[in-house]
CSV table of C-alpha atoms in Angstrom, one decimal:
chain,number,residue,atom,x,y,z
Q,1134,MET,CA,84.9,233.2,219.1
Q,1135,THR,CA,87.9,233.8,216.8
Q,1136,LEU,CA,87.3,235.1,213.3
Q,1137,THR,CA,89.8,234.1,210.6
Q,1138,ALA,CA,90.2,235.8,207.2
Q,1139,PRO,CA,89.2,233.7,204.3
Q,1140,GLN,CA,92.1,232.2,202.5
Q,1141,ALA,CA,92.7,233.1,198.9
Q,1142,PRO,CA,92.0,230.4,196.4
Q,1143,VAL,CA,95.0,228.5,195.3
Q,1144,VAL,CA,95.5,229.1,191.6
Q,1145,PRO,CA,97.2,226.1,190.0
Q,1146,ARG,CA,100.4,226.8,188.1
Q,1147,ALA,CA,100.2,226.6,184.4
Q,1148,VAL,CA,101.8,223.5,183.1
Q,1149,PRO,CA,103.6,224.2,179.8
Q,1150,PRO,CA,102.5,222.0,177.1
Q,1151,ALA,CA,104.6,219.0,176.4
Q,1152,ARG,CA,106.9,219.5,173.4
Q,1153,PRO,CA,106.3,217.1,170.5
Q,1154,GLY,CA,108.8,214.5,170.2
Q,1155,ALA,CA,111.4,214.5,167.4
Q,1156,ALA,CA,109.4,212.0,165.4
Q,1157,ARG,CA,106.3,214.2,165.4
Q,1158,ARG,CA,108.3,217.4,164.6
Q,1159,ALA,CA,109.9,215.5,161.7
Q,1160,TRP,CA,106.6,214.3,160.4
Q,1161,ARG,CA,105.1,217.9,160.5
Q,1162,THR,CA,108.0,219.0,158.3
Q,1163,VAL,CA,107.8,216.1,155.9
Q,1164,SER,CA,103.9,215.6,155.8
Q,1165,PRO,CA,103.2,218.3,153.1
Q,1166,TYR,CA,105.8,216.8,150.8
Q,1167,ALA,CA,104.4,213.3,151.5
Q,1168,TYR,CA,100.9,214.4,150.5
Q,1169,LEU,CA,102.2,216.0,147.2
Q,1170,ALA,CA,104.3,213.0,146.3
Q,1171,PRO,CA,101.7,210.8,144.7
Q,1172,PHE,CA,100.8,213.7,142.3
Q,1173,PHE,CA,104.4,214.5,141.4
Q,1174,THR,CA,105.2,210.8,141.0
Q,1175,LEU,CA,102.4,210.2,138.6
Q,1176,PHE,CA,103.4,213.5,136.7
Q,1177,ALA,CA,107.1,212.4,136.4
Q,1178,ALA,CA,106.0,209.0,135.2
Q,1179,PHE,CA,103.2,210.0,132.7
Q,1180,GLY,CA,104.0,213.6,132.0
Q,1181,LEU,CA,107.6,214.5,132.3
Q,1182,PHE,CA,109.3,211.2,131.2
Q,1183,PRO,CA,107.2,211.1,128.0
Q,1184,LEU,CA,108.0,214.6,127.2
Q,1185,LEU,CA,111.7,214.2,127.6
Q,1186,TYR,CA,111.7,210.8,125.8
Q,1187,THR,CA,109.8,212.4,123.0
Q,1188,ALA,CA,112.5,215.2,122.7
Q,1189,PHE,CA,115.1,212.3,122.7
Q,1190,VAL,CA,113.4,210.3,120.0
Q,1191,SER,CA,113.0,213.4,117.8
Q,1192,LEU,CA,116.7,213.4,117.3
Q,1193,TYR,CA,116.8,210.0,115.7
Q,1194,ARG,CA,115.4,208.2,112.7
Q,1195,VAL,CA,113.0,205.7,114.3
Q,1196,GLU,CA,110.6,203.6,112.3
Q,1197,LEU,CA,107.3,202.2,113.9
Q,1198,GLN,CA,108.1,198.7,112.7
Q,1199,THR,CA,111.6,198.6,114.2
Q,1200,PRO,CA,111.7,200.9,117.2
Q,1201,GLY,CA,114.8,199.4,118.4
Q,1202,ASP,CA,116.9,200.5,115.4
Q,1203,MET,CA,117.7,204.2,116.0
Q,1204,GLU,CA,119.9,206.4,113.7
Q,1205,TRP,CA,121.2,209.7,114.9
Q,1206,ARG,CA,119.9,212.6,112.9
Q,1207,GLY,CA,120.3,215.6,115.2
Q,1208,LEU,CA,118.0,218.3,114.0
Q,1209,GLY,CA,117.4,216.6,110.8
Q,1210,ASN,CA,113.7,215.7,111.6
Q,1211,TYR,CA,113.1,219.3,112.3
Q,1212,THR,CA,114.7,220.6,109.2
Q,1213,ALA,CA,112.8,218.1,107.3
Q,1214,LEU,CA,109.5,219.5,108.6
Q,1215,LEU,CA,110.5,222.9,107.5
Q,1216,GLY,CA,110.9,221.7,103.9
Q,1217,ASP,CA,107.6,219.8,103.9
Q,1218,GLU,CA,104.8,221.8,102.4
Q,1219,TYR,CA,102.2,219.7,104.2
Q,1220,PHE,CA,103.6,220.8,107.5
Q,1221,TRP,CA,103.1,224.5,106.6
Q,1222,THR,CA,99.6,223.6,105.4
Q,1223,SER,CA,98.7,222.0,108.6
Q,1224,LEU,CA,100.2,224.8,110.6
Q,1225,ARG,CA,98.2,227.2,108.7
Q,1226,ASN,CA,94.9,225.2,109.0
Q,1227,THR,CA,95.5,224.9,112.8
Q,1228,PHE,CA,95.7,228.6,113.1
Q,1229,THR,CA,92.6,229.4,110.9
Q,1230,ILE,CA,90.5,226.7,112.5
Q,1231,GLY,CA,91.6,227.9,115.9
Q,1232,VAL,CA,90.5,231.4,115.2
Q,1233,LEU,CA,87.2,230.3,113.5
Q,1234,SER,CA,86.4,228.2,116.4
Q,1235,THR,CA,87.8,230.1,119.4
Q,1236,VAL,CA,86.5,233.7,118.8
Q,1237,PRO,CA,82.9,232.8,118.1
Q,1238,GLN,CA,82.9,230.3,120.8
Q,1239,LEU,CA,84.2,232.7,123.5
Q,1240,VAL,CA,81.8,235.5,122.3
Q,1241,MET,CA,78.8,233.2,122.4
Q,1242,ALA,CA,79.8,231.8,125.7
Q,1243,LEU,CA,80.0,235.3,127.3
Q,1244,GLY,CA,76.6,236.2,126.0
Q,1245,LEU,CA,75.1,232.9,127.1
Q,1246,ALA,CA,76.6,233.3,130.5
Q,1247,HIS,CA,75.2,236.8,130.8
Q,1248,LEU,CA,71.7,235.5,130.1
Q,1249,LEU,CA,72.0,232.6,132.6
Q,1250,ASN,CA,73.0,235.1,135.3
Q,1251,TYR,CA,69.5,236.7,135.2
Q,1252,ARG,CA,66.9,235.3,137.6
Q,1253,MET,CA,64.5,233.4,135.6
Q,1254,ARG,CA,62.5,230.2,135.8
Q,1255,GLY,CA,64.3,227.0,135.0
Q,1256,ARG,CA,67.7,228.5,135.2
Q,1257,THR,CA,69.2,225.5,137.0
Q,1258,PHE,CA,68.0,223.2,134.2
Q,1259,LEU,CA,69.3,225.6,131.5
Q,1260,ARG,CA,72.7,225.7,133.2
Q,1261,THR,CA,72.8,222.0,133.3
Q,1262,ALA,CA,71.6,221.6,129.7
Q,1263,VAL,CA,74.4,224.0,128.2
Q,1264,LEU,CA,76.9,221.4,129.6
Q,1265,LEU,CA,75.4,218.5,127.7
Q,1266,PRO,CA,77.4,219.1,124.4
Q,1267,TYR,CA,80.6,218.9,126.4
Q,1268,ALA,CA,79.5,215.7,128.0
Q,1269,THR,CA,78.8,214.2,124.6
Q,1270,SER,CA,81.4,212.0,123.0
Q,1271,VAL,CA,83.5,213.7,120.4
Q,1272,ALA,CA,83.1,210.8,118.1
Q,1273,ALA,CA,79.3,210.8,118.3
Q,1274,ALA,CA,79.1,214.6,117.9
Q,1275,THR,CA,81.5,214.7,114.9
Q,1276,LEU,CA,79.6,211.8,113.2
Q,1277,VAL,CA,76.3,213.6,113.6
Q,1278,PHE,CA,77.8,216.8,112.2
Q,1279,ALA,CA,79.3,215.0,109.4
Q,1280,GLN,CA,75.8,214.0,108.3
Q,1281,LEU,CA,74.4,217.4,108.9
Q,1282,PHE,CA,77.2,218.8,106.6
Q,1283,GLY,CA,76.7,216.2,103.9
Q,1284,ARG,CA,76.8,217.5,100.3
Q,1285,ASP,CA,73.8,215.7,98.9
Q,1286,PHE,CA,71.7,214.9,101.8
Q,1287,GLY,CA,72.8,217.1,104.5
Q,1288,LEU,CA,70.4,219.2,106.5
Q,1289,VAL,CA,72.6,222.3,106.3
Q,1290,ASN,CA,72.6,222.2,102.5
Q,1291,TYR,CA,68.8,221.6,102.5
Q,1292,ALA,CA,68.2,224.7,104.8
Q,1293,LEU,CA,70.6,226.7,102.4
Q,1294,GLY,CA,68.5,225.5,99.4
Q,1295,LEU,CA,65.3,226.9,101.0
Q,1296,VAL,CA,66.7,230.4,100.7
Q,1297,GLY,CA,68.2,229.9,97.2
Q,1298,VAL,CA,71.8,229.0,98.1
Q,1299,ASP,CA,73.5,226.3,96.0
Q,1300,PRO,CA,74.7,223.1,97.9
Q,1301,VAL,CA,78.2,223.6,99.5
Q,1302,ASP,CA,80.7,220.8,99.4
Q,1303,TRP,CA,81.6,220.9,103.1
Q,1304,GLN,CA,84.1,218.2,103.1
Q,1305,ASN,CA,86.2,219.1,100.1
Q,1306,GLY,CA,86.2,222.9,100.0
Q,1307,THR,CA,89.0,224.6,102.0
Q,1308,VAL,CA,87.0,227.3,103.7
Q,1309,ALA,CA,83.9,225.2,103.9
Q,1310,SER,CA,85.6,222.2,105.5
Q,1311,GLN,CA,87.3,224.5,108.0
Q,1312,ILE,CA,84.0,226.1,108.9
Q,1313,ALA,CA,82.4,222.6,109.5
Q,1314,VAL,CA,85.2,221.5,111.8
Q,1315,SER,CA,85.0,224.8,113.7
Q,1316,THR,CA,81.2,224.4,114.1
Q,1317,VAL,CA,81.8,221.1,115.8
Q,1318,VAL,CA,84.2,222.6,118.2
Q,1319,ILE,CA,82.0,225.6,118.9
Q,1320,TRP,CA,79.0,223.3,119.7
Q,1321,ARG,CA,81.0,221.3,122.1
Q,1322,TRP,CA,82.8,223.9,124.1
Q,1323,THR,CA,80.5,227.0,124.2
Q,1324,GLY,CA,78.5,225.7,127.1
Q,1325,TYR,CA,81.5,224.7,129.1
Q,1326,ASN,CA,83.2,228.2,128.8
Q,1327,ALA,CA,79.7,229.8,129.4
Q,1328,LEU,CA,79.6,228.0,132.9
Q,1329,ILE,CA,83.2,229.3,133.6
Q,1330,TYR,CA,82.1,232.8,132.7
Q,1331,LEU,CA,78.9,232.4,134.8
Q,1332,ALA,CA,81.0,231.5,137.8
Q,1333,GLY,CA,83.2,234.5,137.3
Q,1334,MET,CA,80.1,236.9,136.9
Q,1335,GLN,CA,78.7,235.6,140.3
Q,1336,SER,CA,81.9,236.5,142.0
Q,1337,ILE,CA,81.5,240.2,141.1
Q,1338,PRO,CA,80.0,242.0,144.0
Q,1339,ASP,CA,76.5,243.3,143.6
Q,1340,GLU,CA,77.4,246.7,145.1
Q,1341,LEU,CA,79.2,247.5,141.8
Q,1342,TYR,CA,76.1,247.0,139.8
Q,1343,GLU,CA,74.0,249.0,142.3
Q,1344,ALA,CA,76.4,251.9,142.2
Q,1345,ALA,CA,76.4,251.7,138.4
Q,1346,ALA,CA,72.5,251.7,138.4
Q,1347,MET,CA,72.3,254.7,140.7
Q,1348,ASP,CA,74.7,256.6,138.3
Q,1349,GLY,CA,72.2,255.9,135.5
Q,1350,ALA,CA,74.1,253.2,133.7
Q,1351,SER,CA,72.0,251.0,131.5
Q,1352,GLN,CA,72.3,247.2,131.3
Q,1353,TRP,CA,74.7,247.4,128.4
Q,1354,ARG,CA,77.0,250.1,130.1
Q,1355,GLN,CA,77.0,247.9,133.2
Q,1356,PHE,CA,78.1,244.9,131.1
Q,1357,PHE,CA,80.9,246.7,129.4
Q,1358,HIS,CA,82.1,248.7,132.4
Q,1359,VAL,CA,81.5,246.4,135.3
Q,1360,THR,CA,81.1,242.7,134.0
Q,1361,LEU,CA,83.9,242.7,131.5
Q,1362,PRO,CA,86.5,244.3,133.8
Q,1363,GLY,CA,85.5,241.8,136.5
Q,1364,LEU,CA,85.8,238.9,134.2
Q,1365,ARG,CA,89.3,239.9,132.8
Q,1366,PRO,CA,91.2,237.0,134.6
Q,1367,THR,CA,88.5,234.5,133.6
Q,1368,ILE,CA,88.5,235.7,130.0
Q,1369,LEU,CA,92.3,235.3,130.0
Q,1370,PHE,CA,92.1,231.7,131.4
Q,1371,THR,CA,89.5,230.6,128.7
Q,1372,VAL,CA,91.6,232.3,125.9
Q,1373,ILE,CA,94.7,230.3,127.1
Q,1374,VAL,CA,92.8,227.0,127.4
Q,1375,SER,CA,91.0,227.5,124.0
Q,1376,THR,CA,94.4,228.3,122.5
Q,1377,ILE,CA,95.9,225.1,123.7
Q,1378,GLY,CA,92.8,223.1,122.7
Q,1379,ALA,CA,92.9,224.5,119.2
Q,1380,THR,CA,96.7,223.7,118.8
Q,1381,GLN,CA,96.0,220.1,119.8
Q,1382,LEU,CA,92.8,219.7,117.7
Q,1383,PHE,CA,92.5,216.1,116.5
Q,1384,GLY,CA,89.3,214.3,116.9
Q,1385,GLU,CA,86.9,216.6,115.0
Q,1386,PRO,CA,89.0,216.8,111.8
Q,1387,LEU,CA,89.9,213.1,111.9
Q,1388,LEU,CA,86.2,211.9,112.2
Q,1389,LEU,CA,84.6,214.5,109.8
Q,1390,GLU,CA,85.6,212.4,106.8
Q,1391,GLY,CA,87.6,209.6,108.4
Q,1392,SER,CA,90.9,210.6,106.8
Q,1393,ILE,CA,94.2,211.2,108.6
Q,1394,SER,CA,95.2,213.5,105.6
Q,1395,GLY,CA,92.5,216.0,106.5
Q,1396,GLY,CA,90.8,215.9,103.0
Q,1397,ILE,CA,92.0,215.3,99.5
Q,1398,SER,CA,94.2,218.3,99.5
Q,1399,HIS,CA,95.0,218.4,103.2
Q,1400,GLN,CA,92.6,221.4,103.3
Q,1401,TYR,CA,91.6,220.9,107.0
Q,1402,GLN,CA,94.6,218.7,108.4
Q,1403,THR,CA,95.8,220.1,111.7
Q,1404,LEU,CA,99.1,219.6,113.4
Q,1405,GLY,CA,97.5,216.8,115.4
Q,1406,LEU,CA,96.5,215.0,112.3
Q,1407,TYR,CA,99.9,215.7,110.6
Q,1408,MET,CA,101.6,214.2,113.6
Q,1409,TYR,CA,99.4,211.1,113.5
Q,1410,GLU,CA,99.9,210.7,109.9
Q,1411,GLN,CA,103.7,210.7,110.1
Q,1412,GLY,CA,103.8,208.3,113.1
Q,1413,TRP,CA,101.1,205.9,112.4
Q,1414,GLY,CA,100.5,206.5,108.8
Q,1415,PHE,CA,104.0,206.7,107.4
Q,1416,PHE,CA,105.6,205.0,110.5
Q,1417,HIS,CA,108.1,207.7,111.0
Q,1418,LEU,CA,108.2,207.9,114.8
Q,1419,GLY,CA,111.2,210.3,114.8
Q,1420,ARG,CA,109.3,212.7,112.6
Q,1421,ALA,CA,106.2,212.5,114.7
Q,1422,ALA,CA,108.1,213.2,117.8
Q,1423,ALA,CA,109.5,216.3,116.2
Q,1424,VAL,CA,106.1,217.5,115.3
Q,1425,ALA,CA,105.0,216.8,119.0
Q,1426,TRP,CA,107.7,219.1,120.2
Q,1427,VAL,CA,106.9,221.8,117.6
Q,1428,MET,CA,103.3,221.8,118.9
Q,1429,PHE,CA,104.6,222.1,122.6
Q,1430,LEU,CA,106.8,225.0,121.7
Q,1431,LEU,CA,104.0,226.6,119.7
Q,1432,ILE,CA,101.7,226.3,122.7
Q,1433,VAL,CA,104.3,227.8,125.0
Q,1434,VAL,CA,104.8,230.8,122.6
Q,1435,LEU,CA,101.1,231.4,122.1
Q,1436,VAL,CA,100.3,231.2,125.9
Q,1437,GLY,CA,103.3,233.5,126.7
Q,1438,LEU,CA,102.1,236.1,124.2
Q,1439,ASN,CA,98.5,236.0,125.7
Q,1440,ALA,CA,99.9,236.4,129.1
Q,1441,LEU,CA,102.2,239.3,127.9
Q,1442,VAL,CA,99.4,241.2,126.2
Q,1443,ALA,CA,97.1,240.7,129.2
Q,1444,ARG,CA,99.8,242.1,131.5
Q,1445,ARG,CA,100.6,245.1,129.4
Q,1446,ARG,CA,96.9,245.9,129.2
Q,1447,SER,CA,96.5,245.6,132.9
Q,1448,ARG,CA,99.5,248.0,133.5
Q,1449,LYS,CA,98.1,250.5,131.1
Q,1450,GLU,CA,94.8,250.5,132.8
Q,1451,ALA,CA,96.4,250.7,136.3
Q,1452,GLY,CA,98.4,253.7,135.3
Q,1453,ARG,CA,95.4,255.7,134.1
């Protein structure tokens, strides 16, 4: 009987994967741009083109009744704005209303988010409820607040009368009317910003709070030394968005009294209302386009200043 050694198994040779064809390689290269093309197409049609066309119109005298008749003015529309006292009034009102609405709004949103971050019963319902003002129509909200701030039968003046304060003319006083407009903005946007802060708080690692608690830090010290530094990018985002919103404020001051002039003496007319008054009240489309570009440049400057301040502060803290 002859014994034969077992044969070694035959290992099949690895077959190299087939190289994709030229058409597939070209699609892999072009596909990211194809997926992005719809967005940039819509942006060019409804974002970039109106922006450039508004800049073009701002250099001409154009009336709403005869938009085809255009007379070259160069920078005449812009120089006319600088000589209009109501432009400076609206610019000042935009700044004061922006400060009166943005600062309390973000502070309240930060505190509200801190409370919603605790484990308590019904927090899901509360987190949903704080977003309801944002979901409410700006027209409905402003009309309700216009009734609340009524001079003769408003609930706010009634409450002030209970503590011995004389009725306030909320729609004709300069400071009072700006406070009324700011209140509407605060009511609508506080919950929205609170949820943004809440999302930022939940991204902070729990280990940082545990380490702070082991070092004997109180809840307040944990908030100031752990929560706030962790929320710095989120706070910067909300400041920038709120600044843009304050510069473009339009619906709330328009519906408070129903006047595009922002009151008898333009006491709460913002840049948005002033632009609307020039274009659709006085039919000066060229002047309105110039106001729109001034608002755009103002937003760019304010956002740039916010980013610059935040960057310098971050560099100082990183160098410590």
